[in-house]
Amino acid sequence: MPPKGFRASAVAAGLKYPDRLDLGLIVCDNFQASTGVFTKNICQAAPVIWSKARADNARAILANAGQANAQTGSEGMSDCRESARQTALLLGLETEQVLLASTGIIGRRINTSALLAALPKLTESLSTNGFGDFARAIMTTDTVAKIAESEIIFTSGPKASVWGAAKGSGMIAPNMATMLGFILTDAAVDPGLINTLLKDAANSTFNRITVDGDTSTNDSVFLIASGASGRAPITKGKDSKSFEAALFCVMESLARAMVRDGEGATRLVEIVINGAKDSDQAQKAARTVAESPLVKTAIFGADANWGRIMAALGRSGAIFEPYKVNIFLDDLLWVANGCDNGKDQEASQIMKLKEYRILIELGAGKSNYNMFTCDFSHDYVTINGSYRS
Amino acid sequence: MPPKGFRASAVAAGLKYPDRLDLGLIVCDNFQASTGVFTKNICQAAPVIWSKARADNARAILANAGQANAQTGSEGMSDCRESARQTALLLGLETEQVLLASTGIIGRRINTSALLAALPKLTESLSTNGFGDFARAIMTTDTVAKIAESEIIFTSGPKASVWGAAKGSGMIAPNMATMLGFILTDAAVDPGLINTLLKDAANSTFNRITVDGDTSTNDSVFLIASGASGRAPITKGKDSKSFEAALFCVMESLARAMVRDGEGATRLVEIVINGAKDSDQAQKAARTVAESPLVKTAIFGADANWGRIMAALGRSGAIFEPYKVNIFLDDLLWVANGCDNGKDQEASQIMKLKEYRILIELGAGKSNYNMFTCDFSHDYVTINGSYRS
């Protein structure tokens, strides 16, 4: 059940895919505070530019799948404004209060006349039961809709919860690549604190996943608080740990779902680096292993080729002594002091699992980092060899 | 025809692959000078550690395919010394004059008893006709042997030439990843200059290619001069331009052959960045585009999805204005001022070619860089999902 104070809907506007939901709307009827985090790619889509400037006043978000409206110049910006304007008119809001999110092919304008024509039906069908449809409408190569929710464990007072929906699939990489996330809560949050909370949660969830290392022009994650629970706003210290825990729980669940549903992915693998010299090196080591095509194809084939992990670590920029490295597959000591530990057969068995963990002890210091990655499969190549078509 | 002063041979030692050449030897009978460049991976294979310390005295090089002898600890180093020692005995050289190169699975020791048993036959069969066999012996997933040669165009005096053989295929990336290169010349080269010449040539050839962005533990490129042409040593200025041109020609030809024969590759694409702010940014932009899995799968599918190139540029770290970018496919203006130029059909036709060029004008400055890349195909996944087995 999504938190109180919101409604959602979706329609098949015919933007790209025939006869499927491709346009969704979330409205916050009882607005209290909002914020967003956006792609760090310097090629930013028109809806990113639009929403970034208005993220603290997200009364409604209109999201489409099919075209990214990126690298579409001033025409793309005009399309944004017109979509927001007409949505606002139908909802009785200001144009500036309607935010936008798009996913799909870069360089293509949205079929704005089809979008505008679909708006009356979209706004009329808004309901507190529309969130499942909304989550389906934002899918591109996703195979399942991604939704998560968590109650916030307060010690007293009215209950509240966090709900989230996301789309992912390809171009998933640190810095959020090609993902859209919509996080809603009926808690109230200090407007001065809400952005920090979302950023911190994104850094430990969405920014730690990778499908292919590519980063999109359209990443956007929104957090809207309705305050409809009737609780006083969360401030630093006061209830903030409880809220952070629920936010993390929802966003990590969505992050894992995105990697599990990465384009063509058959396995979800957590890469954990322990004992790096500093946090930057821990992150570099984790990321290089998680993004290595040779590691990812070995994961696909359950090929117990630990040398590829060593090779990736060795080019990552992290400083360590090769013969101090231990590598575990779940609890199996696979590589001991940088050398083979005679566990090929056991390792191959673990690598056939759908989900497992590769834990790497660098033995160079005390910094840790973790990431989630998936395998590179034949289907990844098939999907991305003809995505545009 | 390889240059004068060298002999080569190869045998099937049964190290990994049954009944195929897997152990090769090059001997310089008339040694004048030598040098090497090696992987920057901090996990360095035993033969890299061995050869790096002795690169200026390469009277002979023993090369094997099948096991990389990387992450094999002190046992791997003992295997190196023993292989060099016995080869030296048979050739009447010092142990320290025999260099080593290995390619294959990381973490596996070489089957040294099989290797040692094959040495008498290997040394007996040395001949000036053995270079083709040598080039075949170092192949792993390579599908063709890679050989190139070029005459050095001097204005007067005795003729001389440059010859090279290489193996590549996977883990090819800037910084030479998983490649072995053997460059021979019968020119004489000032020993104080030879390393600079090889480094410069590697920077503009082997360091500009990528198959999968991975970097191996075993990369080694050797340059040996026999001086058997009878020419005076090349010094800075004196004949050095002529020599550099021939060296570049041979190494670039090998570099292109490696990418063309990248694991599963079906197309060879040159990525050219013009107009970057500085040379570091030019290189980052070229490398990010050349290594992007989404760009590489689009190249495989001949899918004219230029947005993926923009997205890669935008996350590369290069600074530019998205709406000043032009992208050409060969001579076709595909993307004009960051926007679609209505040339999808023509672009798709070019992308069906086996070889073409993607030229990107960033419009941010005067620095340029080029790289060679290939596509990510189904076969790449197949080859690397079960390489070890």
Short mmCIF file of C-alpha atoms in Angstrom, two decimals, chain B residues 50-303:
data_model
loop_
_atom_site.label_atom_id
_atom_site.label_comp_id
_atom_site.label_asym_id
_atom_site.label_seq_id
_atom_site.Cartn_x
_atom_site.Cartn_y
_atom_site.Cartn_z
CA TRP B 50 61.64 -12.05 -14.88
CA SER B 51 61.85 -10.35 -18.26
CA LYS B 52 61.42 -6.77 -17.04
CA ALA B 53 64.65 -7.05 -15.07
CA ARG B 54 66.57 -8.41 -18.07
CA ALA B 55 64.92 -6.67 -21.01
CA ASP B 56 68.10 -4.94 -22.16
CA ASN B 57 69.82 -8.25 -22.79
CA ALA B 58 67.33 -10.38 -24.71
CA ARG B 59 69.46 -12.91 -26.54
CA ALA B 60 66.54 -15.33 -26.64
CA ILE B 61 62.83 -15.29 -25.76
CA LEU B 62 60.89 -18.41 -24.82
CA ALA B 63 57.12 -17.97 -25.12
CA ASN B 64 54.28 -20.29 -24.20
CA ALA B 65 50.50 -20.33 -24.56
CA GLY B 66 48.10 -22.08 -22.19
CA GLN B 67 49.11 -20.94 -18.73
CA ALA B 68 49.94 -17.37 -17.78
CA ASN B 69 52.15 -18.26 -14.80
CA ALA B 70 50.59 -15.30 -12.97
CA GLN B 71 49.68 -15.35 -9.25
CA THR B 72 51.76 -18.50 -8.87
CA GLY B 73 54.03 -17.18 -6.12
CA SER B 74 57.60 -18.28 -5.59
CA GLU B 75 56.94 -21.55 -7.39
CA GLY B 76 56.10 -19.59 -10.52
CA MET B 77 59.38 -17.69 -10.23
CA SER B 78 61.33 -20.95 -9.81
CA ASP B 79 59.62 -22.30 -12.91
CA CYS B 80 60.83 -19.20 -14.78
CA ARG B 81 64.42 -19.56 -13.67
CA GLU B 82 64.53 -23.27 -14.49
CA SER B 83 63.03 -22.76 -17.95
CA ALA B 84 65.51 -19.98 -18.69
CA ARG B 85 68.41 -21.98 -17.29
CA GLN B 86 67.79 -25.07 -19.38
CA THR B 87 67.08 -23.06 -22.53
CA ALA B 88 70.33 -21.16 -21.98
CA LEU B 89 72.28 -24.40 -21.53
CA LEU B 90 71.03 -25.72 -24.85
CA LEU B 91 71.81 -22.44 -26.60
CA GLY B 92 75.17 -21.78 -24.97
CA LEU B 93 73.87 -18.60 -23.31
CA GLU B 94 73.67 -17.33 -19.74
CA THR B 95 70.43 -17.99 -17.84
CA GLU B 96 69.98 -14.23 -17.49
CA GLN B 97 70.00 -13.79 -21.27
CA VAL B 98 66.88 -15.86 -21.84
CA LEU B 99 63.65 -13.87 -21.48
CA LEU B 100 60.20 -15.34 -21.01
CA ALA B 101 56.64 -14.58 -22.08
CA SER B 102 53.51 -16.49 -21.15
CA THR B 103 49.85 -16.18 -22.01
CA GLY B 104 46.88 -18.20 -20.85
CA ILE B 105 45.04 -18.83 -17.61
CA ILE B 106 46.02 -16.72 -14.60
CA GLY B 107 46.74 -18.67 -11.42
CA ARG B 108 47.98 -21.78 -13.20
CA ARG B 109 51.60 -22.91 -13.13
CA ILE B 110 53.09 -23.95 -16.42
CA ASN B 111 53.45 -27.68 -16.90
CA THR B 112 57.18 -27.19 -16.53
CA SER B 113 58.23 -30.81 -16.95
CA ALA B 114 56.47 -30.93 -20.33
CA LEU B 115 58.05 -27.59 -21.22
CA LEU B 116 61.56 -28.71 -20.26
CA ALA B 117 61.12 -32.00 -22.12
CA ALA B 118 60.27 -30.08 -25.29
CA LEU B 119 63.30 -27.77 -25.15
CA PRO B 120 65.81 -30.01 -27.02
CA LYS B 121 63.49 -30.35 -30.00
CA LEU B 122 62.66 -26.64 -29.83
CA THR B 123 66.29 -25.53 -29.91
CA GLU B 124 67.29 -28.08 -32.56
CA SER B 125 64.62 -26.87 -34.94
CA LEU B 126 65.63 -23.18 -34.78
CA SER B 127 65.82 -21.72 -38.28
CA THR B 128 65.35 -18.54 -40.25
CA ASN B 129 62.09 -20.05 -41.50
CA GLY B 130 60.63 -20.67 -38.06
CA PHE B 131 58.87 -17.33 -37.55
CA GLY B 132 55.47 -18.34 -38.90
CA ASP B 133 55.41 -21.31 -36.53
CA PHE B 134 56.50 -19.05 -33.68
CA ALA B 135 53.59 -16.68 -34.36
CA ARG B 136 51.17 -19.61 -34.34
CA ALA B 137 52.55 -21.04 -31.10
CA ILE B 138 51.65 -17.93 -29.07
CA MET B 139 47.96 -17.89 -30.09
CA THR B 140 45.28 -18.50 -27.43
CA THR B 141 41.78 -17.47 -28.55
CA ASP B 142 43.34 -15.73 -31.55
CA THR B 143 41.92 -17.09 -34.78
CA VAL B 144 44.81 -15.97 -37.01
CA ALA B 145 48.53 -15.52 -36.51
CA LYS B 146 49.53 -11.85 -36.57
CA ILE B 147 52.68 -10.87 -38.40
CA ALA B 148 53.73 -7.58 -39.96
CA GLU B 149 56.89 -6.23 -41.52
CA SER B 150 58.21 -3.05 -43.03
CA GLU B 151 61.36 -1.94 -44.75
CA ILE B 152 63.09 1.04 -43.13
CA ILE B 153 63.39 3.82 -45.69
CA PHE B 154 66.95 5.13 -45.27
CA THR B 155 68.39 7.69 -47.66
CA SER B 156 71.61 5.72 -48.11
CA GLY B 157 73.60 2.75 -46.88
CA PRO B 158 72.64 -0.87 -46.24
CA LYS B 159 68.98 -1.86 -46.15
CA ALA B 160 67.27 -2.92 -42.93
CA SER B 161 63.76 -3.79 -41.85
CA VAL B 162 61.41 -4.27 -38.90
CA TRP B 163 59.39 -7.44 -38.36
CA GLY B 164 56.83 -8.20 -35.68
CA ALA B 165 54.54 -10.92 -34.41
CA ALA B 166 51.86 -10.56 -31.77
CA LYS B 167 49.05 -12.33 -30.04
CA GLY B 168 45.99 -10.58 -28.70
CA SER B 169 42.33 -11.42 -28.76
CA GLY B 170 40.80 -10.80 -25.28
CA MET B 171 41.79 -8.51 -22.40
CA ILE B 172 43.02 -6.06 -24.99
CA ALA B 173 42.83 -2.54 -23.65
CA PRO B 174 44.82 0.59 -23.36
CA ASN B 175 48.00 -0.29 -21.57
CA MET B 176 48.40 -3.26 -23.85
CA ALA B 177 46.32 -5.82 -21.99
CA THR B 178 46.85 -9.50 -22.80
CA MET B 179 49.09 -9.05 -25.64
CA LEU B 180 52.51 -10.35 -26.41
CA GLY B 181 54.53 -8.59 -29.06
CA PHE B 182 57.91 -9.51 -30.51
CA ILE B 183 59.53 -6.86 -32.70
CA LEU B 184 62.80 -7.61 -34.45
CA THR B 185 65.07 -5.45 -36.56
CA ASP B 186 68.41 -5.88 -38.26
CA ALA B 187 69.09 -2.19 -37.85
CA ALA B 188 71.32 -1.23 -34.94
CA VAL B 189 69.84 1.15 -32.36
CA ASP B 190 71.58 3.28 -29.74
CA PRO B 191 70.94 1.35 -26.48
CA GLY B 192 70.21 4.66 -24.77
CA LEU B 193 67.42 5.41 -27.23
CA ILE B 194 65.80 2.05 -27.89
CA ASN B 195 63.40 2.08 -24.91
CA THR B 196 62.06 5.54 -25.74
CA LEU B 197 61.45 4.50 -29.33
CA LEU B 198 59.51 1.40 -28.27
CA LYS B 199 57.51 3.27 -25.62
CA ASP B 200 56.53 6.03 -28.03
CA ALA B 201 55.47 3.52 -30.66
CA ALA B 202 53.46 1.50 -28.11
CA ASN B 203 51.70 4.67 -26.93
CA SER B 204 50.45 5.41 -30.40
CA THR B 205 49.59 1.82 -31.37
CA PHE B 206 49.14 -0.96 -28.80
CA ASN B 207 47.95 1.45 -26.13
CA ARG B 208 45.17 2.73 -28.39
CA ILE B 209 43.26 -0.45 -28.90
CA THR B 210 40.54 -2.03 -26.83
CA VAL B 211 38.55 -5.22 -27.02
CA ASP B 212 36.97 -5.26 -23.59
CA GLY B 213 38.74 -2.71 -21.42
CA ASP B 214 40.36 -5.44 -19.38
CA THR B 215 44.10 -5.41 -18.81
CA SER B 216 46.14 -8.52 -18.30
CA THR B 217 48.87 -9.55 -15.92
CA ASN B 218 51.14 -10.69 -18.75
CA ASP B 219 51.46 -7.96 -21.39
CA SER B 220 54.94 -7.79 -22.79
CA VAL B 221 56.34 -6.23 -25.91
CA PHE B 222 59.96 -6.85 -26.82
CA LEU B 223 62.15 -5.07 -29.35
CA ILE B 224 65.45 -6.67 -30.30
CA ALA B 225 67.99 -5.19 -32.70
CA SER B 226 70.57 -7.50 -34.26
CA GLY B 227 72.50 -4.85 -36.15
CA ALA B 228 73.11 -7.57 -38.74
CA SER B 229 72.35 -5.12 -41.56
CA GLY B 230 75.79 -3.67 -40.97
CA ARG B 231 74.44 -0.14 -40.45
CA ALA B 232 75.74 2.16 -37.77
CA PRO B 233 73.44 2.46 -34.73
CA ILE B 234 70.44 4.75 -35.05
CA THR B 235 70.81 7.74 -32.76
CA LYS B 236 68.52 10.65 -31.98
CA GLY B 237 68.03 12.53 -35.24
CA LYS B 238 70.35 10.29 -37.28
CA ASP B 239 68.01 7.87 -39.10
CA SER B 240 65.64 7.79 -36.15
CA LYS B 241 62.64 9.18 -38.08
CA SER B 242 63.02 6.44 -40.68
CA PHE B 243 63.22 3.79 -38.01
CA GLU B 244 60.28 5.22 -36.04
CA ALA B 245 58.13 5.21 -39.17
CA ALA B 246 58.83 1.54 -39.85
CA LEU B 247 58.32 0.62 -36.19
CA PHE B 248 55.01 2.47 -36.09
CA CYS B 249 53.91 0.85 -39.33
CA VAL B 250 54.60 -2.68 -38.04
CA MET B 251 53.10 -2.08 -34.60
CA GLU B 252 50.00 -0.33 -35.90
CA SER B 253 49.42 -3.13 -38.35
CA LEU B 254 49.64 -5.65 -35.49
CA ALA B 255 47.40 -3.50 -33.30
CA ARG B 256 44.70 -3.33 -35.95
CA ALA B 257 45.01 -7.07 -36.55
CA MET B 258 44.48 -7.69 -32.83
CA VAL B 259 41.29 -5.66 -32.66
CA ARG B 260 40.01 -7.15 -35.92
CA ASP B 261 40.60 -10.55 -34.34
CA GLY B 262 39.24 -9.51 -30.90
CA GLU B 263 37.29 -12.28 -29.22
CA GLY B 264 34.09 -12.66 -31.19
CA ALA B 265 34.68 -9.39 -33.04
CA THR B 266 32.91 -8.85 -36.33
CA ARG B 267 33.82 -5.19 -36.96
CA LEU B 268 36.84 -2.91 -36.55
CA VAL B 269 35.94 0.69 -35.72
CA GLU B 270 38.25 3.63 -35.34
CA ILE B 271 37.09 6.20 -32.78
CA VAL B 272 38.53 9.65 -33.44
CA ILE B 273 38.09 12.54 -31.02
CA ASN B 274 38.80 16.01 -32.39
CA GLY B 275 38.52 19.32 -30.60
CA ALA B 276 38.89 18.21 -26.99
CA LYS B 277 39.95 20.73 -24.37
CA ASP B 278 43.24 18.95 -23.65
CA SER B 279 44.91 15.68 -24.51
CA ASP B 280 43.83 13.96 -21.29
CA GLN B 281 40.20 14.76 -22.06
CA ALA B 282 40.60 13.65 -25.68
CA GLN B 283 41.91 10.32 -24.47
CA LYS B 284 39.18 9.89 -21.83
CA ALA B 285 36.47 10.64 -24.37
CA ALA B 286 37.89 8.21 -26.95
CA ARG B 287 38.40 5.48 -24.39
CA THR B 288 34.96 5.79 -22.83
CA VAL B 289 33.25 5.56 -26.22
CA ALA B 290 35.54 2.72 -27.34
CA GLU B 291 34.88 0.70 -24.17
CA SER B 292 31.16 1.34 -23.68
CA PRO B 293 29.30 -1.99 -23.79
CA LEU B 294 26.22 -0.20 -25.11
CA VAL B 295 28.18 1.38 -27.96
CA LYS B 296 29.89 -1.94 -28.70
CA THR B 297 26.64 -3.91 -28.83
CA ALA B 298 25.13 -1.22 -31.09
CA ILE B 299 28.16 -1.61 -33.37
CA PHE B 300 27.58 -5.36 -33.41
CA GLY B 301 23.93 -4.92 -34.38
CA ALA B 302 24.61 -2.04 -36.81
CA ASP B 303 22.03 -0.15 -34.75
#
